[in-house]
Structure formats: C-alpha cells, structure tokens
JSON list of C-alpha atoms in Angstrom, two decimals:
[
{"chain": "A", "resi": 68, "resn": "GLY", "atom": "CA", "xyz": [16.73, -1.59, -2.81]},
{"chain": "A", "resi": 69, "resn": "GLU", "atom": "CA", "xyz": [13.80, -2.15, -5.12]},
{"chain": "A", "resi": 70, "resn": "ASN", "atom": "CA", "xyz": [12.63, 0.62, -7.44]},
{"chain": "A", "resi": 71, "resn": "VAL", "atom": "CA", "xyz": [9.28, 0.44, -9.22]},
{"chain": "A", "resi": 72, "resn": "GLU", "atom": "CA", "xyz": [8.39, 2.70, -12.14]},
{"chain": "A", "resi": 73, "resn": "GLN", "atom": "CA", "xyz": [4.77, 2.99, -13.29]},
{"chain": "A", "resi": 74, "resn": "HIS", "atom": "CA", "xyz": [3.30, 4.44, -16.49]},
{"chain": "A", "resi": 75, "resn": "PRO", "atom": "CA", "xyz": [1.24, 6.30, -17.44]},
{"chain": "A", "resi": 76, "resn": "SER", "atom": "CA", "xyz": [0.52, 8.61, -14.53]},
{"chain": "A", "resi": 77, "resn": "THR", "atom": "CA", "xyz": [-2.94, 9.37, -15.92]},
{"chain": "A", "resi": 78, "resn": "LEU", "atom": "CA", "xyz": [-5.09, 7.43, -18.37]},
{"chain": "A", "resi": 79, "resn": "SER", "atom": "CA", "xyz": [-8.43, 8.48, -19.83]},
{"chain": "A", "resi": 80, "resn": "VAL", "atom": "CA", "xyz": [-10.56, 5.99, -21.74]},
{"chain": "A", "resi": 81, "resn": "GLN", "atom": "CA", "xyz": [-14.12, 5.71, -22.98]},
{"chain": "A", "resi": 82, "resn": "GLU", "atom": "CA", "xyz": [-16.43, 3.22, -21.35]},
{"chain": "A", "resi": 83, "resn": "GLY", "atom": "CA", "xyz": [-16.01, -0.15, -22.99]},
{"chain": "A", "resi": 84, "resn": "ASP", "atom": "CA", "xyz": [-12.42, 0.45, -24.08]},
{"chain": "A", "resi": 85, "resn": "SER", "atom": "CA", "xyz": [-9.43, -1.41, -22.67]},
{"chain": "A", "resi": 86, "resn": "ALA", "atom": "CA", "xyz": [-6.86, 0.10, -20.33]},
{"chain": "A", "resi": 87, "resn": "VAL", "atom": "CA", "xyz": [-3.26, -0.99, -19.85]},
{"chain": "A", "resi": 88, "resn": "ILE", "atom": "CA", "xyz": [-0.93, 0.11, -17.07]},
{"chain": "A", "resi": 89, "resn": "LYS", "atom": "CA", "xyz": [2.73, -0.85, -17.12]},
{"chain": "A", "resi": 90, "resn": "CYS", "atom": "CA", "xyz": [5.34, -1.21, -14.40]},
{"chain": "A", "resi": 91, "resn": "THR", "atom": "CA", "xyz": [9.02, -2.02, -14.32]},
{"chain": "A", "resi": 92, "resn": "TYR", "atom": "CA", "xyz": [11.08, -3.12, -11.35]},
{"chain": "A", "resi": 93, "resn": "SER", "atom": "CA", "xyz": [14.78, -3.21, -10.62]},
{"chain": "A", "resi": 94, "resn": "ASP", "atom": "CA", "xyz": [15.41, -6.05, -8.16]},
{"chain": "A", "resi": 95, "resn": "SER", "atom": "CA", "xyz": [15.63, -9.41, -9.90]},
{"chain": "A", "resi": 96, "resn": "ALA", "atom": "CA", "xyz": [14.95, -11.08, -6.53]},
{"chain": "A", "resi": 97, "resn": "SER", "atom": "CA", "xyz": [11.38, -9.72, -6.47]},
{"chain": "A", "resi": 98, "resn": "ASN", "atom": "CA", "xyz": [8.89, -12.52, -6.96]},
{"chain": "A", "resi": 99, "resn": "TYR", "atom": "CA", "xyz": [5.48, -11.19, -5.96]},
{"chain": "A", "resi": 100, "resn": "PHE", "atom": "CA", "xyz": [3.64, -8.43, -7.81]},
{"chain": "A", "resi": 101, "resn": "PRO", "atom": "CA", "xyz": [0.27, -7.21, -6.49]},
{"chain": "A", "resi": 102, "resn": "TRP", "atom": "CA", "xyz": [-1.97, -4.53, -7.93]},
{"chain": "A", "resi": 103, "resn": "TYR", "atom": "CA", "xyz": [-4.07, -2.26, -5.74]},
{"chain": "A", "resi": 104, "resn": "LYS", "atom": "CA", "xyz": [-7.02, -0.03, -6.59]},
{"chain": "A", "resi": 105, "resn": "GLN", "atom": "CA", "xyz": [-7.58, 3.08, -4.48]},
{"chain": "A", "resi": 106, "resn": "GLU", "atom": "CA", "xyz": [-10.70, 5.19, -4.76]},
{"chain": "A", "resi": 107, "resn": "LEU", "atom": "CA", "xyz": [-10.62, 8.75, -3.51]},
{"chain": "A", "resi": 108, "resn": "GLY", "atom": "CA", "xyz": [-10.33, 8.84, 0.27]},
{"chain": "A", "resi": 109, "resn": "LYS", "atom": "CA", "xyz": [-10.44, 5.06, 0.57]},
{"chain": "A", "resi": 110, "resn": "ARG", "atom": "CA", "xyz": [-7.99, 2.32, 1.42]},
{"chain": "A", "resi": 111, "resn": "PRO", "atom": "CA", "xyz": [-5.92, 0.54, -1.25]},
{"chain": "A", "resi": 112, "resn": "GLN", "atom": "CA", "xyz": [-7.67, -2.70, -2.21]},
{"chain": "A", "resi": 113, "resn": "LEU", "atom": "CA", "xyz": [-5.90, -5.71, -3.60]},
{"chain": "A", "resi": 114, "resn": "ILE", "atom": "CA", "xyz": [-7.45, -6.54, -6.97]},
{"chain": "A", "resi": 115, "resn": "ILE", "atom": "CA", "xyz": [-5.08, -9.07, -8.45]},
{"chain": "A", "resi": 116, "resn": "ASP", "atom": "CA", "xyz": [-1.57, -10.37, -7.95]},
{"chain": "A", "resi": 117, "resn": "ILE", "atom": "CA", "xyz": [0.93, -12.53, -9.77]},
{"chain": "A", "resi": 118, "resn": "ARG", "atom": "CA", "xyz": [3.84, -14.61, -8.61]},
{"chain": "A", "resi": 119, "resn": "SER", "atom": "CA", "xyz": [7.05, -15.22, -10.44]},
{"chain": "A", "resi": 120, "resn": "ASN", "atom": "CA", "xyz": [6.25, -18.79, -11.36]},
{"chain": "A", "resi": 121, "resn": "VAL", "atom": "CA", "xyz": [3.50, -17.72, -13.78]},
{"chain": "A", "resi": 122, "resn": "GLY", "atom": "CA", "xyz": [3.46, -15.37, -16.73]},
{"chain": "A", "resi": 123, "resn": "GLU", "atom": "CA", "xyz": [-0.20, -14.38, -16.80]},
{"chain": "A", "resi": 124, "resn": "LYS", "atom": "CA", "xyz": [-3.23, -14.40, -14.53]},
{"chain": "A", "resi": 125, "resn": "LYS", "atom": "CA", "xyz": [-6.81, -13.42, -15.31]},
{"chain": "A", "resi": 126, "resn": "ASP", "atom": "CA", "xyz": [-9.82, -12.63, -13.15]},
{"chain": "A", "resi": 127, "resn": "GLN", "atom": "CA", "xyz": [-12.92, -11.66, -15.13]},
{"chain": "A", "resi": 128, "resn": "ARG", "atom": "CA", "xyz": [-12.19, -8.29, -16.76]},
{"chain": "A", "resi": 129, "resn": "ILE", "atom": "CA", "xyz": [-8.73, -7.83, -15.30]},
{"chain": "A", "resi": 130, "resn": "ALA", "atom": "CA", "xyz": [-5.51, -9.60, -16.16]},
{"chain": "A", "resi": 131, "resn": "VAL", "atom": "CA", "xyz": [-1.88, -9.23, -15.24]},
{"chain": "A", "resi": 132, "resn": "THR", "atom": "CA", "xyz": [1.16, -10.29, -17.23]},
{"chain": "A", "resi": 133, "resn": "LEU", "atom": "CA", "xyz": [4.72, -10.69, -16.01]},
{"chain": "A", "resi": 134, "resn": "ASN", "atom": "CA", "xyz": [7.97, -10.76, -17.96]},
{"chain": "A", "resi": 135, "resn": "LYS", "atom": "CA", "xyz": [10.73, -11.65, -15.51]},
{"chain": "A", "resi": 136, "resn": "THR", "atom": "CA", "xyz": [13.48, -11.42, -18.10]},
{"chain": "A", "resi": 137, "resn": "ALA", "atom": "CA", "xyz": [12.59, -7.84, -18.93]},
{"chain": "A", "resi": 138, "resn": "LYS", "atom": "CA", "xyz": [11.51, -7.09, -15.34]},
{"chain": "A", "resi": 139, "resn": "HIS", "atom": "CA", "xyz": [8.17, -5.63, -16.23]},
{"chain": "A", "resi": 140, "resn": "PHE", "atom": "CA", "xyz": [4.56, -6.42, -15.49]},
{"chain": "A", "resi": 141, "resn": "SER", "atom": "CA", "xyz": [1.28, -4.98, -16.72]},
{"chain": "A", "resi": 142, "resn": "LEU", "atom": "CA", "xyz": [-2.35, -4.65, -15.69]},
{"chain": "A", "resi": 143, "resn": "HIS", "atom": "CA", "xyz": [-5.00, -5.03, -18.36]},
{"chain": "A", "resi": 144, "resn": "ILE", "atom": "CA", "xyz": [-8.62, -4.01, -17.82]},
{"chain": "A", "resi": 145, "resn": "THR", "atom": "CA", "xyz": [-11.08, -4.87, -20.58]},
{"chain": "A", "resi": 146, "resn": "GLU", "atom": "CA", "xyz": [-14.58, -3.48, -21.13]},
{"chain": "A", "resi": 147, "resn": "THR", "atom": "CA", "xyz": [-13.93, -0.63, -18.74]},
{"chain": "A", "resi": 148, "resn": "GLN", "atom": "CA", "xyz": [-16.79, 0.81, -16.72]},
{"chain": "A", "resi": 149, "resn": "PRO", "atom": "CA", "xyz": [-17.13, 4.16, -14.92]},
{"chain": "A", "resi": 150, "resn": "GLU", "atom": "CA", "xyz": [-16.73, 2.38, -11.58]},
{"chain": "A", "resi": 151, "resn": "ASP", "atom": "CA", "xyz": [-13.24, 1.35, -12.67]},
{"chain": "A", "resi": 152, "resn": "SER", "atom": "CA", "xyz": [-12.23, 5.00, -12.27]},
{"chain": "A", "resi": 153, "resn": "ALA", "atom": "CA", "xyz": [-9.64, 5.12, -9.48]},
{"chain": "A", "resi": 154, "resn": "VAL", "atom": "CA", "xyz": [-5.90, 5.25, -8.86]},
{"chain": "A", "resi": 155, "resn": "TYR", "atom": "CA", "xyz": [-4.12, 1.96, -9.52]},
{"chain": "A", "resi": 156, "resn": "PHE", "atom": "CA", "xyz": [-0.82, 1.06, -7.88]},
{"chain": "A", "resi": 157, "resn": "CYS", "atom": "CA", "xyz": [1.56, -1.70, -8.82]},
{"chain": "A", "resi": 158, "resn": "ALA", "atom": "CA", "xyz": [4.00, -3.09, -6.28]},
{"chain": "A", "resi": 159, "resn": "ALA", "atom": "CA", "xyz": [6.85, -5.56, -6.04]},
{"chain": "A", "resi": 160, "resn": "THR", "atom": "CA", "xyz": [8.45, -7.52, -3.23]},
{"chain": "A", "resi": 161, "resn": "GLY", "atom": "CA", "xyz": [11.01, -10.22, -2.75]},
{"chain": "A", "resi": 162, "resn": "TYR", "atom": "CA", "xyz": [10.36, -10.98, 0.89]},
{"chain": "A", "resi": 163, "resn": "SER", "atom": "CA", "xyz": [8.00, -8.83, 2.87]},
{"chain": "A", "resi": 164, "resn": "THR", "atom": "CA", "xyz": [7.93, -5.09, 2.33]},
{"chain": "A", "resi": 165, "resn": "LEU", "atom": "CA", "xyz": [6.14, -3.82, -0.74]},
{"chain": "A", "resi": 166, "resn": "THR", "atom": "CA", "xyz": [7.67, -1.17, -2.98]},
{"chain": "A", "resi": 167, "resn": "PHE", "atom": "CA", "xyz": [4.94, 0.74, -4.80]},
{"chain": "A", "resi": 168, "resn": "GLY", "atom": "CA", "xyz": [4.83, 2.59, -8.07]},
{"chain": "A", "resi": 169, "resn": "LYS", "atom": "CA", "xyz": [3.57, 6.18, -7.99]},
{"chain": "A", "resi": 170, "resn": "GLY", "atom": "CA", "xyz": [0.15, 5.25, -9.28]},
{"chain": "A", "resi": 171, "resn": "THR", "atom": "CA", "xyz": [-1.97, 5.67, -12.39]},
{"chain": "A", "resi": 172, "resn": "MET", "atom": "CA", "xyz": [-5.17, 7.70, -12.25]},
{"chain": "A", "resi": 173, "resn": "LEU", "atom": "CA", "xyz": [-7.65, 5.94, -14.53]},
{"chain": "A", "resi": 174, "resn": "LEU", "atom": "CA", "xyz": [-10.68, 7.92, -15.67]},
{"chain": "A", "resi": 175, "resn": "VAL", "atom": "CA", "xyz": [-13.41, 6.07, -17.52]},
{"chain": "A", "resi": 176, "resn": "SER", "atom": "CA", "xyz": [-15.87, 8.36, -19.26]},
{"chain": "A", "resi": 177, "resn": "PRO", "atom": "CA", "xyz": [-19.44, 7.18, -19.92]},
{"chain": "B", "resi": 75, "resn": "ASN", "atom": "CA", "xyz": [-14.43, -11.42, 9.68]},
{"chain": "B", "resi": 76, "resn": "ALA", "atom": "CA", "xyz": [-13.32, -7.88, 10.50]},
{"chain": "B", "resi": 77, "resn": "GLY", "atom": "CA", "xyz": [-10.70, -6.36, 8.28]},
{"chain": "B", "resi": 78, "resn": "VAL", "atom": "CA", "xyz": [-7.76, -4.22, 9.31]},
{"chain": "B", "resi": 79, "resn": "MET", "atom": "CA", "xyz": [-8.87, -1.48, 11.68]},
{"chain": "B", "resi": 80, "resn": "GLN", "atom": "CA", "xyz": [-7.24, 1.88, 12.21]},
{"chain": "B", "resi": 81, "resn": "ASN", "atom": "CA", "xyz": [-8.06, 4.71, 14.54]},
{"chain": "B", "resi": 82, "resn": "PRO", "atom": "CA", "xyz": [-8.51, 7.52, 14.63]},
{"chain": "B", "resi": 83, "resn": "ARG", "atom": "CA", "xyz": [-9.58, 8.04, 11.02]},
{"chain": "B", "resi": 84, "resn": "HIS", "atom": "CA", "xyz": [-8.75, 11.72, 11.22]},
{"chain": "B", "resi": 85, "resn": "LEU", "atom": "CA", "xyz": [-6.30, 13.39, 13.57]},
{"chain": "B", "resi": 86, "resn": "VAL", "atom": "CA", "xyz": [-5.47, 17.07, 13.88]},
{"chain": "B", "resi": 87, "resn": "ARG", "atom": "CA", "xyz": [-2.41, 18.11, 15.82]},
{"chain": "B", "resi": 88, "resn": "ARG", "atom": "CA", "xyz": [-0.64, 21.42, 16.34]},
{"chain": "B", "resi": 89, "resn": "ARG", "atom": "CA", "xyz": [3.05, 21.64, 15.58]},
{"chain": "B", "resi": 90, "resn": "GLY", "atom": "CA", "xyz": [5.07, 20.21, 18.45]},
{"chain": "B", "resi": 91, "resn": "GLN", "atom": "CA", "xyz": [2.37, 17.86, 19.71]},
{"chain": "B", "resi": 92, "resn": "GLU", "atom": "CA", "xyz": [2.48, 14.08, 19.62]},
{"chain": "B", "resi": 93, "resn": "ALA", "atom": "CA", "xyz": [0.43, 11.90, 17.32]},
{"chain": "B", "resi": 94, "resn": "ARG", "atom": "CA", "xyz": [-0.49, 8.28, 18.10]},
{"chain": "B", "resi": 95, "resn": "LEU", "atom": "CA", "xyz": [-1.94, 6.12, 15.36]},
{"chain": "B", "resi": 96, "resn": "ARG", "atom": "CA", "xyz": [-3.35, 2.68, 16.08]},
{"chain": "B", "resi": 97, "resn": "CYS", "atom": "CA", "xyz": [-3.72, -0.38, 13.91]},
{"chain": "B", "resi": 98, "resn": "SER", "atom": "CA", "xyz": [-5.43, -3.67, 14.67]},
{"chain": "B", "resi": 99, "resn": "PRO", "atom": "CA", "xyz": [-4.57, -6.36, 12.12]},
{"chain": "B", "resi": 100, "resn": "MET", "atom": "CA", "xyz": [-7.02, -8.80, 10.63]},
{"chain": "B", "resi": 101, "resn": "LYS", "atom": "CA", "xyz": [-7.84, -11.77, 12.81]},
{"chain": "B", "resi": 102, "resn": "GLY", "atom": "CA", "xyz": [-5.14, -14.38, 12.45]},
{"chain": "B", "resi": 103, "resn": "HIS", "atom": "CA", "xyz": [-2.59, -11.94, 11.07]},
{"chain": "B", "resi": 104, "resn": "SER", "atom": "CA", "xyz": [0.61, -11.37, 13.02]},
{"chain": "B", "resi": 105, "resn": "HIS", "atom": "CA", "xyz": [2.52, -9.20, 10.56]},
{"chain": "B", "resi": 106, "resn": "VAL", "atom": "CA", "xyz": [1.91, -5.44, 10.43]},
{"chain": "B", "resi": 107, "resn": "TYR", "atom": "CA", "xyz": [3.28, -2.86, 8.00]},
{"chain": "B", "resi": 108, "resn": "TRP", "atom": "CA", "xyz": [3.00, 0.92, 8.13]},
{"chain": "B", "resi": 109, "resn": "TYR", "atom": "CA", "xyz": [2.98, 3.08, 4.98]},
{"chain": "B", "resi": 110, "resn": "ARG", "atom": "CA", "xyz": [2.76, 6.83, 4.47]},
{"chain": "B", "resi": 111, "resn": "GLN", "atom": "CA", "xyz": [0.96, 8.40, 1.55]},
{"chain": "B", "resi": 112, "resn": "LEU", "atom": "CA", "xyz": [1.44, 12.03, 0.65]},
{"chain": "B", "resi": 113, "resn": "PRO", "atom": "CA", "xyz": [-1.19, 13.76, -1.52]},
{"chain": "B", "resi": 114, "resn": "GLU", "atom": "CA", "xyz": [-1.16, 12.47, -5.10]},
{"chain": "B", "resi": 115, "resn": "GLU", "atom": "CA", "xyz": [1.75, 10.15, -4.38]},
{"chain": "B", "resi": 116, "resn": "GLY", "atom": "CA", "xyz": [2.26, 6.47, -3.89]},
{"chain": "B", "resi": 117, "resn": "LEU", "atom": "CA", "xyz": [2.62, 4.56, -0.68]},
{"chain": "B", "resi": 118, "resn": "LYS", "atom": "CA", "xyz": [6.00, 4.64, 1.01]},
{"chain": "B", "resi": 119, "resn": "PHE", "atom": "CA", "xyz": [7.01, 1.80, 3.31]},
{"chain": "B", "resi": 120, "resn": "MET", "atom": "CA", "xyz": [7.91, 2.87, 6.83]},
{"chain": "B", "resi": 121, "resn": "VAL", "atom": "CA", "xyz": [8.18, -0.13, 9.14]},
{"chain": "B", "resi": 122, "resn": "TYR", "atom": "CA", "xyz": [7.40, -3.83, 9.38]},
{"chain": "B", "resi": 123, "resn": "LEU", "atom": "CA", "xyz": [6.61, -5.44, 12.73]},
{"chain": "B", "resi": 124, "resn": "GLN", "atom": "CA", "xyz": [5.67, -8.76, 14.16]},
{"chain": "B", "resi": 125, "resn": "LYS", "atom": "CA", "xyz": [4.43, -9.23, 17.70]},
{"chain": "B", "resi": 126, "resn": "GLU", "atom": "CA", "xyz": [6.96, -7.57, 20.04]},
{"chain": "B", "resi": 127, "resn": "ASN", "atom": "CA", "xyz": [9.56, -7.25, 17.27]},
{"chain": "B", "resi": 128, "resn": "ILE", "atom": "CA", "xyz": [10.56, -4.64, 14.72]},
{"chain": "B", "resi": 129, "resn": "ILE", "atom": "CA", "xyz": [11.65, -6.59, 11.66]},
{"chain": "B", "resi": 130, "resn": "ASP", "atom": "CA", "xyz": [12.45, -3.79, 9.22]},
{"chain": "B", "resi": 131, "resn": "GLU", "atom": "CA", "xyz": [12.39, -0.07, 9.97]},
{"chain": "B", "resi": 132, "resn": "SER", "atom": "CA", "xyz": [14.41, 1.04, 6.97]},
{"chain": "B", "resi": 133, "resn": "GLY", "atom": "CA", "xyz": [11.68, 3.46, 5.87]},
{"chain": "B", "resi": 134, "resn": "MET", "atom": "CA", "xyz": [11.26, 5.22, 9.18]},
{"chain": "B", "resi": 135, "resn": "PRO", "atom": "CA", "xyz": [12.66, 8.71, 9.67]},
{"chain": "B", "resi": 136, "resn": "LYS", "atom": "CA", "xyz": [15.54, 8.55, 12.12]},
{"chain": "B", "resi": 137, "resn": "GLU", "atom": "CA", "xyz": [14.04, 11.02, 14.55]},
{"chain": "B", "resi": 138, "resn": "ARG", "atom": "CA", "xyz": [10.62, 11.57, 16.11]},
{"chain": "B", "resi": 139, "resn": "PHE", "atom": "CA", "xyz": [9.03, 8.40, 14.65]},
{"chain": "B", "resi": 140, "resn": "SER", "atom": "CA", "xyz": [8.68, 5.11, 16.48]},
{"chain": "B", "resi": 141, "resn": "ALA", "atom": "CA", "xyz": [6.49, 2.03, 16.19]},
{"chain": "B", "resi": 142, "resn": "GLU", "atom": "CA", "xyz": [5.56, -0.91, 18.34]},
{"chain": "B", "resi": 143, "resn": "PHE", "atom": "CA", "xyz": [3.40, -4.01, 18.18]},
{"chain": "B", "resi": 144, "resn": "PRO", "atom": "CA", "xyz": [2.98, -5.30, 21.73]},
{"chain": "B", "resi": 145, "resn": "LYS", "atom": "CA", "xyz": [2.02, -8.80, 22.72]},
{"chain": "B", "resi": 146, "resn": "GLU", "atom": "CA", "xyz": [-1.46, -7.54, 23.52]},
{"chain": "B", "resi": 147, "resn": "GLY", "atom": "CA", "xyz": [-3.26, -4.74, 21.76]},
{"chain": "B", "resi": 148, "resn": "PRO", "atom": "CA", "xyz": [-2.86, -2.85, 18.53]},
{"chain": "B", "resi": 149, "resn": "SER", "atom": "CA", "xyz": [0.25, -1.70, 16.75]},
{"chain": "B", "resi": 150, "resn": "ILE", "atom": "CA", "xyz": [1.04, 1.95, 17.40]},
{"chain": "B", "resi": 151, "resn": "LEU", "atom": "CA", "xyz": [2.86, 4.45, 15.22]},
{"chain": "B", "resi": 152, "resn": "ARG", "atom": "CA", "xyz": [4.03, 7.38, 17.28]},
{"chain": "B", "resi": 153, "resn": "ILE", "atom": "CA", "xyz": [5.16, 10.71, 15.93]},
{"chain": "B", "resi": 154, "resn": "GLN", "atom": "CA", "xyz": [6.66, 13.11, 18.43]},
{"chain": "B", "resi": 155, "resn": "GLN", "atom": "CA", "xyz": [6.88, 16.88, 18.00]},
{"chain": "B", "resi": 156, "resn": "VAL", "atom": "CA", "xyz": [4.92, 16.83, 14.75]},
{"chain": "B", "resi": 157, "resn": "VAL", "atom": "CA", "xyz": [5.75, 19.28, 11.96]},
{"chain": "B", "resi": 158, "resn": "ARG", "atom": "CA", "xyz": [3.64, 20.36, 8.98]},
{"chain": "B", "resi": 159, "resn": "GLY", "atom": "CA", "xyz": [5.55, 17.96, 6.73]},
{"chain": "B", "resi": 160, "resn": "ASP", "atom": "CA", "xyz": [4.15, 15.05, 8.71]},
{"chain": "B", "resi": 161, "resn": "SER", "atom": "CA", "xyz": [0.67, 15.77, 7.33]},
{"chain": "B", "resi": 162, "resn": "ALA", "atom": "CA", "xyz": [-0.24, 12.71, 5.29]},
{"chain": "B", "resi": 163, "resn": "ALA", "atom": "CA", "xyz": [-2.38, 9.61, 5.24]},
{"chain": "B", "resi": 164, "resn": "TYR", "atom": "CA", "xyz": [-0.88, 6.76, 7.24]},
{"chain": "B", "resi": 165, "resn": "PHE", "atom": "CA", "xyz": [-1.99, 3.28, 6.28]},
{"chain": "B", "resi": 166, "resn": "CYS", "atom": "CA", "xyz": [-1.26, 0.04, 7.99]},
{"chain": "B", "resi": 167, "resn": "ALA", "atom": "CA", "xyz": [-1.52, -3.35, 6.35]},
{"chain": "B", "resi": 168, "resn": "SER", "atom": "CA", "xyz": [-1.44, -6.84, 7.75]},
{"chain": "B", "resi": 169, "resn": "SER", "atom": "CA", "xyz": [-0.61, -10.29, 6.47]},
{"chain": "B", "resi": 170, "resn": "SER", "atom": "CA", "xyz": [-0.58, -13.80, 7.86]},
{"chain": "B", "resi": 171, "resn": "GLY", "atom": "CA", "xyz": [3.04, -14.35, 6.85]},
{"chain": "B", "resi": 172, "resn": "THR", "atom": "CA", "xyz": [5.74, -13.10, 4.57]},
{"chain": "B", "resi": 173, "resn": "GLY", "atom": "CA", "xyz": [7.02, -13.87, 1.15]},
{"chain": "B", "resi": 174, "resn": "GLN", "atom": "CA", "xyz": [5.18, -14.29, -2.08]},
{"chain": "B", "resi": 175, "resn": "THR", "atom": "CA", "xyz": [2.35, -16.33, -0.70]},
{"chain": "B", "resi": 176, "resn": "TYR", "atom": "CA", "xyz": [1.05, -13.77, 1.77]},
{"chain": "B", "resi": 177, "resn": "GLU", "atom": "CA", "xyz": [-1.12, -10.89, 0.60]},
{"chain": "B", "resi": 178, "resn": "GLN", "atom": "CA", "xyz": [-1.17, -7.60, 2.47]},
{"chain": "B", "resi": 179, "resn": "TYR", "atom": "CA", "xyz": [-4.54, -6.07, 3.30]},
{"chain": "B", "resi": 180, "resn": "PHE", "atom": "CA", "xyz": [-4.85, -2.42, 4.13]},
{"chain": "B", "resi": 181, "resn": "GLY", "atom": "CA", "xyz": [-6.76, -0.55, 6.78]},
{"chain": "B", "resi": 182, "resn": "PRO", "atom": "CA", "xyz": [-8.80, 2.60, 6.06]},
{"chain": "B", "resi": 183, "resn": "GLY", "atom": "CA", "xyz": [-5.95, 4.89, 7.05]},
{"chain": "B", "resi": 184, "resn": "THR", "atom": "CA", "xyz": [-5.46, 7.76, 9.47]},
{"chain": "B", "resi": 185, "resn": "ARG", "atom": "CA", "xyz": [-5.36, 11.20, 7.93]},
{"chain": "B", "resi": 186, "resn": "LEU", "atom": "CA", "xyz": [-3.04, 13.36, 9.99]},
{"chain": "B", "resi": 187, "resn": "THR", "atom": "CA", "xyz": [-3.23, 17.12, 9.66]},
{"chain": "B", "resi": 188, "resn": "VAL", "atom": "CA", "xyz": [-0.65, 19.26, 11.40]},
{"chain": "B", "resi": 189, "resn": "THR", "atom": "CA", "xyz": [-1.67, 22.89, 11.86]}
]
C-alpha cells in the first residue's frame, strides 16, 4: 500500500518568513495530493491540492509543487502570519482512500 | 450548505461498553470515509463506504469495530467492548465521488474517551 513520509515534524519561523513542508510517497499510481491544515481541537481543512497532470499550483500565499519522477511534493507558505500556526498534513491517493503523512506542526512567532 | 456533521462531539465510555459514532455527509455526497487520529499523530484510514455498501475496510481492526451507511440516515461507526486503546478522535469525511477529482471534506470529529 501507499506510504507517505512528511518532514519536518516541527517547524518554527518568524512572521513574514517562508515555510516549506516536504512529503514523499511510495505508490507511483497515486495521482492526487491534498494538503490539510488542522488547528488544535478542530477538523482537518483542505487548503490546497494538486493532481498529477500539473507540476505546481498556487493560491495566494500558498503553493504546492509535485515531482512525479522523484515521488515527492511540497507545500510552500510565503509571508507567514501567526494565524498560519497549525498542524499541516499531506496526503496521497490513487483512487479513493487517503494516506496521510504524520503532520508538521508549524509555529509562526510574531 | 451544511458541512459534514458528526455526533456526539465528545463521548465517554467505560471499558467494555459500546460506542456509536454518527456521521452525516455533506448534501449531495454519497461517499463516506472514517479515520482515527491518536494524540499527536496523523489520520489513519479505517473504512470507506457508499450507501449500503462497504467498499474498503482494510484499515478496520478485525474485531469489535464495524461500520455501516444505510440507505436512510447517517453512517455509523460502532465499537463494541471498548478498551482504553480505543481513546482517540474519530473523523469522518465525505466526497461526491472517488478518484483524483473528488475532494474529501472532514467533519468536526468525535473525541472518544474510554475510562
């Protein structure tokens, strides 16, 4: 089955800096890669996703890149703000069920 | 447009009791997924259902756990004879289809505590 590795497990940045979270996956059949943000005690919220037919997608301050050859994808957050502080999960799927990484706790200090 | 609903939000059970968790998908969604999240860990897939059918239960423990999604009403995750290790947050998600074109949206979760 699919295996998703996510790094780093924790990431501390100063407000205004950029943050990058990286994930690798094992199943070459995976073709959909969503990212979720989870604040403490809340539900995971879909923030951006990318499909295998594109290499990069951007939505305001967040962007995701995908390298299918290397089987890795990354989340980039620019101009970070304190409200970006949360746990971020990457995931991968080829058909229906999502396999999640273990999460990255992002802390943005004012 | 209501999102995914789950109830109860918090559930306390003594060891040996049964726990029933309910999930109502978003309007128009017919695919339901259950995930378990242990403290400071990621989400682990448990089961994927469509109306009246279990499509994939590869993540479900072999004993004590069952799930259903009847023709009418919410999806239910049932845990019999709960043990302390069952304490976790259980999230359901729904989608309007499968494959790379169908996003999954999560409910607020049920936090199960076994005493």
